[in-house]
mmCIF file of C-alpha atoms in Angstrom:
data_model
loop_
_atom_site.group_PDB
_atom_site.id
_atom_site.type_symbol
_atom_site.label_atom_id
_atom_site.label_comp_id
_atom_site.label_asym_id
_atom_site.label_seq_id
_atom_site.Cartn_x
_atom_site.Cartn_y
_atom_site.Cartn_z
ATOM 1 C CA MET P 214 99.351 107.978 93.772
ATOM 2 C CA SER P 215 97.541 106.720 96.812
ATOM 3 C CA THR P 216 94.874 104.124 97.318
ATOM 4 C CA GLU P 217 92.577 102.989 100.085
ATOM 5 C CA ASN P 218 89.806 100.400 100.102
ATOM 6 C CA ASP P 219 87.179 102.800 98.780
ATOM 7 C CA SER P 220 89.078 105.711 97.257
ATOM 8 C CA ILE P 221 92.014 106.376 94.998
ATOM 9 C CA GLU P 222 93.928 109.492 94.016
ATOM 10 C CA ARG P 223 95.482 109.990 90.610
ATOM 11 C CA GLN P 224 97.433 112.808 88.967
ATOM 12 C CA TYR P 225 97.161 114.155 85.439
ATOM 13 C CA GLY P 226 99.367 116.424 83.377
ATOM 14 C CA ASP P 227 102.526 115.923 81.325
ATOM 15 C CA GLY P 228 100.481 114.636 78.403
ATOM 16 C CA ARG P 229 98.020 112.620 80.511
ATOM 17 C CA SER P 230 94.504 114.103 80.469
ATOM 18 C CA ALA P 231 92.136 114.445 83.406
ATOM 19 C CA VAL P 232 89.746 111.975 81.768
ATOM 20 C CA VAL P 233 92.458 109.321 81.468
ATOM 21 C CA ALA P 234 93.249 109.797 85.178
ATOM 22 C CA ILE P 235 89.529 109.456 86.012
ATOM 23 C CA ILE P 236 89.247 106.268 83.975
ATOM 24 C CA ASP P 237 92.406 104.921 85.600
ATOM 25 C CA GLY P 238 90.984 105.611 89.071
ATOM 26 C CA ILE P 239 87.606 104.013 88.393
ATOM 27 C CA SER P 240 89.082 100.956 86.703
ATOM 28 C CA THR P 241 91.557 100.481 89.562
ATOM 29 C CA LEU P 242 88.733 100.549 92.115
ATOM 30 C CA GLU P 243 86.832 98.076 89.948
ATOM 31 C CA GLU P 244 90.006 95.976 89.711
ATOM 32 C CA SER P 245 89.870 95.909 85.931
ATOM 33 C CA ASP P 246 92.406 96.642 83.206
ATOM 34 C CA GLN P 247 91.911 100.279 82.236
ATOM 35 C CA THR P 248 93.688 99.839 78.914
ATOM 36 C CA ALA P 249 91.299 97.106 77.840
ATOM 37 C CA ASN P 250 88.317 99.089 79.105
ATOM 38 C CA LEU P 251 89.242 102.597 77.920
ATOM 39 C CA ASP P 252 86.398 102.739 75.391
ATOM 40 C CA GLU P 253 83.935 101.212 77.874
ATOM 41 C CA PHE P 254 84.761 103.732 80.594
ATOM 42 C CA SER P 255 84.816 106.635 78.128
ATOM 43 C CA GLY P 256 81.295 105.650 77.070
ATOM 44 C CA LEU P 257 80.256 105.435 80.712
ATOM 45 C CA LEU P 258 81.569 108.954 81.380
ATOM 46 C CA TYR P 259 79.463 110.360 78.537
ATOM 47 C CA GLU P 260 76.360 109.192 80.408
ATOM 48 C CA TYR P 261 77.253 111.544 83.288
ATOM 49 C CA VAL P 262 79.517 114.346 81.997
ATOM 50 C CA ASP P 263 81.128 115.573 78.805
ATOM 51 C CA PRO P 264 84.715 114.232 78.978
ATOM 52 C CA GLU P 265 85.938 116.763 76.424
ATOM 53 C CA ALA P 266 84.567 119.604 78.557
ATOM 54 C CA ILE P 267 86.286 118.187 81.662
ATOM 55 C CA ASN P 268 89.621 118.146 79.828
ATOM 56 C CA ALA P 269 89.055 121.672 78.483
ATOM 57 C CA ILE P 270 88.084 123.120 81.873
ATOM 58 C CA MET P 271 90.828 121.372 83.843
ATOM 59 C CA GLY P 272 93.583 122.078 81.346
ATOM 60 C CA ASP P 273 97.039 120.568 81.682
ATOM 61 C CA GLY P 274 97.038 120.058 85.461
ATOM 62 C CA THR P 275 99.298 122.991 86.267
ATOM 63 C CA GLY P 276 96.623 125.264 87.756
ATOM 64 C CA SER P 277 96.428 126.535 91.308
ATOM 65 C CA GLY P 278 93.639 124.188 92.360
ATOM 66 C CA ASP P 279 91.070 126.999 92.407
ATOM 67 C CA ILE P 280 89.009 125.318 89.681
ATOM 68 C CA ALA P 281 87.417 122.043 90.742
ATOM 69 C CA VAL P 282 84.482 119.944 89.675
ATOM 70 C CA SER P 283 82.771 117.006 91.340
ATOM 71 C CA PHE P 284 80.308 114.606 89.802
ATOM 72 C CA THR P 285 78.943 111.118 90.154
ATOM 73 C CA VAL P 286 79.802 108.324 87.728
ATOM 74 C CA ASP P 287 77.850 105.160 88.377
ATOM 75 C CA ALA P 288 78.827 104.106 91.936
ATOM 76 C CA TYR P 289 81.678 106.632 92.244
ATOM 77 C CA GLN P 290 82.098 110.230 93.359
ATOM 78 C CA VAL P 291 84.755 111.935 91.229
ATOM 79 C CA SER P 292 86.528 115.177 92.165
ATOM 80 C CA VAL P 293 88.932 116.869 89.757
ATOM 81 C CA ALA P 294 91.033 119.986 90.376
ATOM 82 C CA ASP P 295 92.970 122.018 87.831
ATOM 83 C CA SER P 296 96.109 121.377 89.910
ATOM 84 C CA GLY P 297 96.253 117.877 88.413
ATOM 85 C CA ARG P 298 94.525 116.004 91.231
ATOM 86 C CA VAL P 299 91.774 113.432 90.671
ATOM 87 C CA LEU P 300 90.053 111.700 93.578
ATOM 88 C CA VAL P 301 87.657 108.819 92.953
ATOM 89 C CA ARG P 302 85.623 107.467 95.883
ATOM 90 C CA THR P 303 83.106 104.699 96.139
ATOM 91 C CA GLN P 304 79.765 106.232 97.142
ATOM 92 C CA GLU P 305 78.230 105.080 100.359
ATOM 93 C CA THR P 306 74.960 103.266 99.833
ATOM 94 C CA ASP P 307 72.162 102.477 102.229
ATOM 95 C CA ARG P 308 72.031 98.785 102.942
#
């Protein structure tokens, strides 16, 4: 797992779903407790994507990385690959 000021990479698989890895990445960037906010972040995801579909498409994280999706969640750009990789980046905004 790596982290920078505006991005974080997480892995999923071995019983951990892609959605849980996404929530973990976003909550880490927001410096909040993902366990306490699991329901809050799950609700937030539903505003942008179908979390159940993400888990179904991405599978168990053992793919070749040929299947990938990217989407925006609030102030974050999320990229997920079927190889088990999740990258969450803070979007650049015009100031």
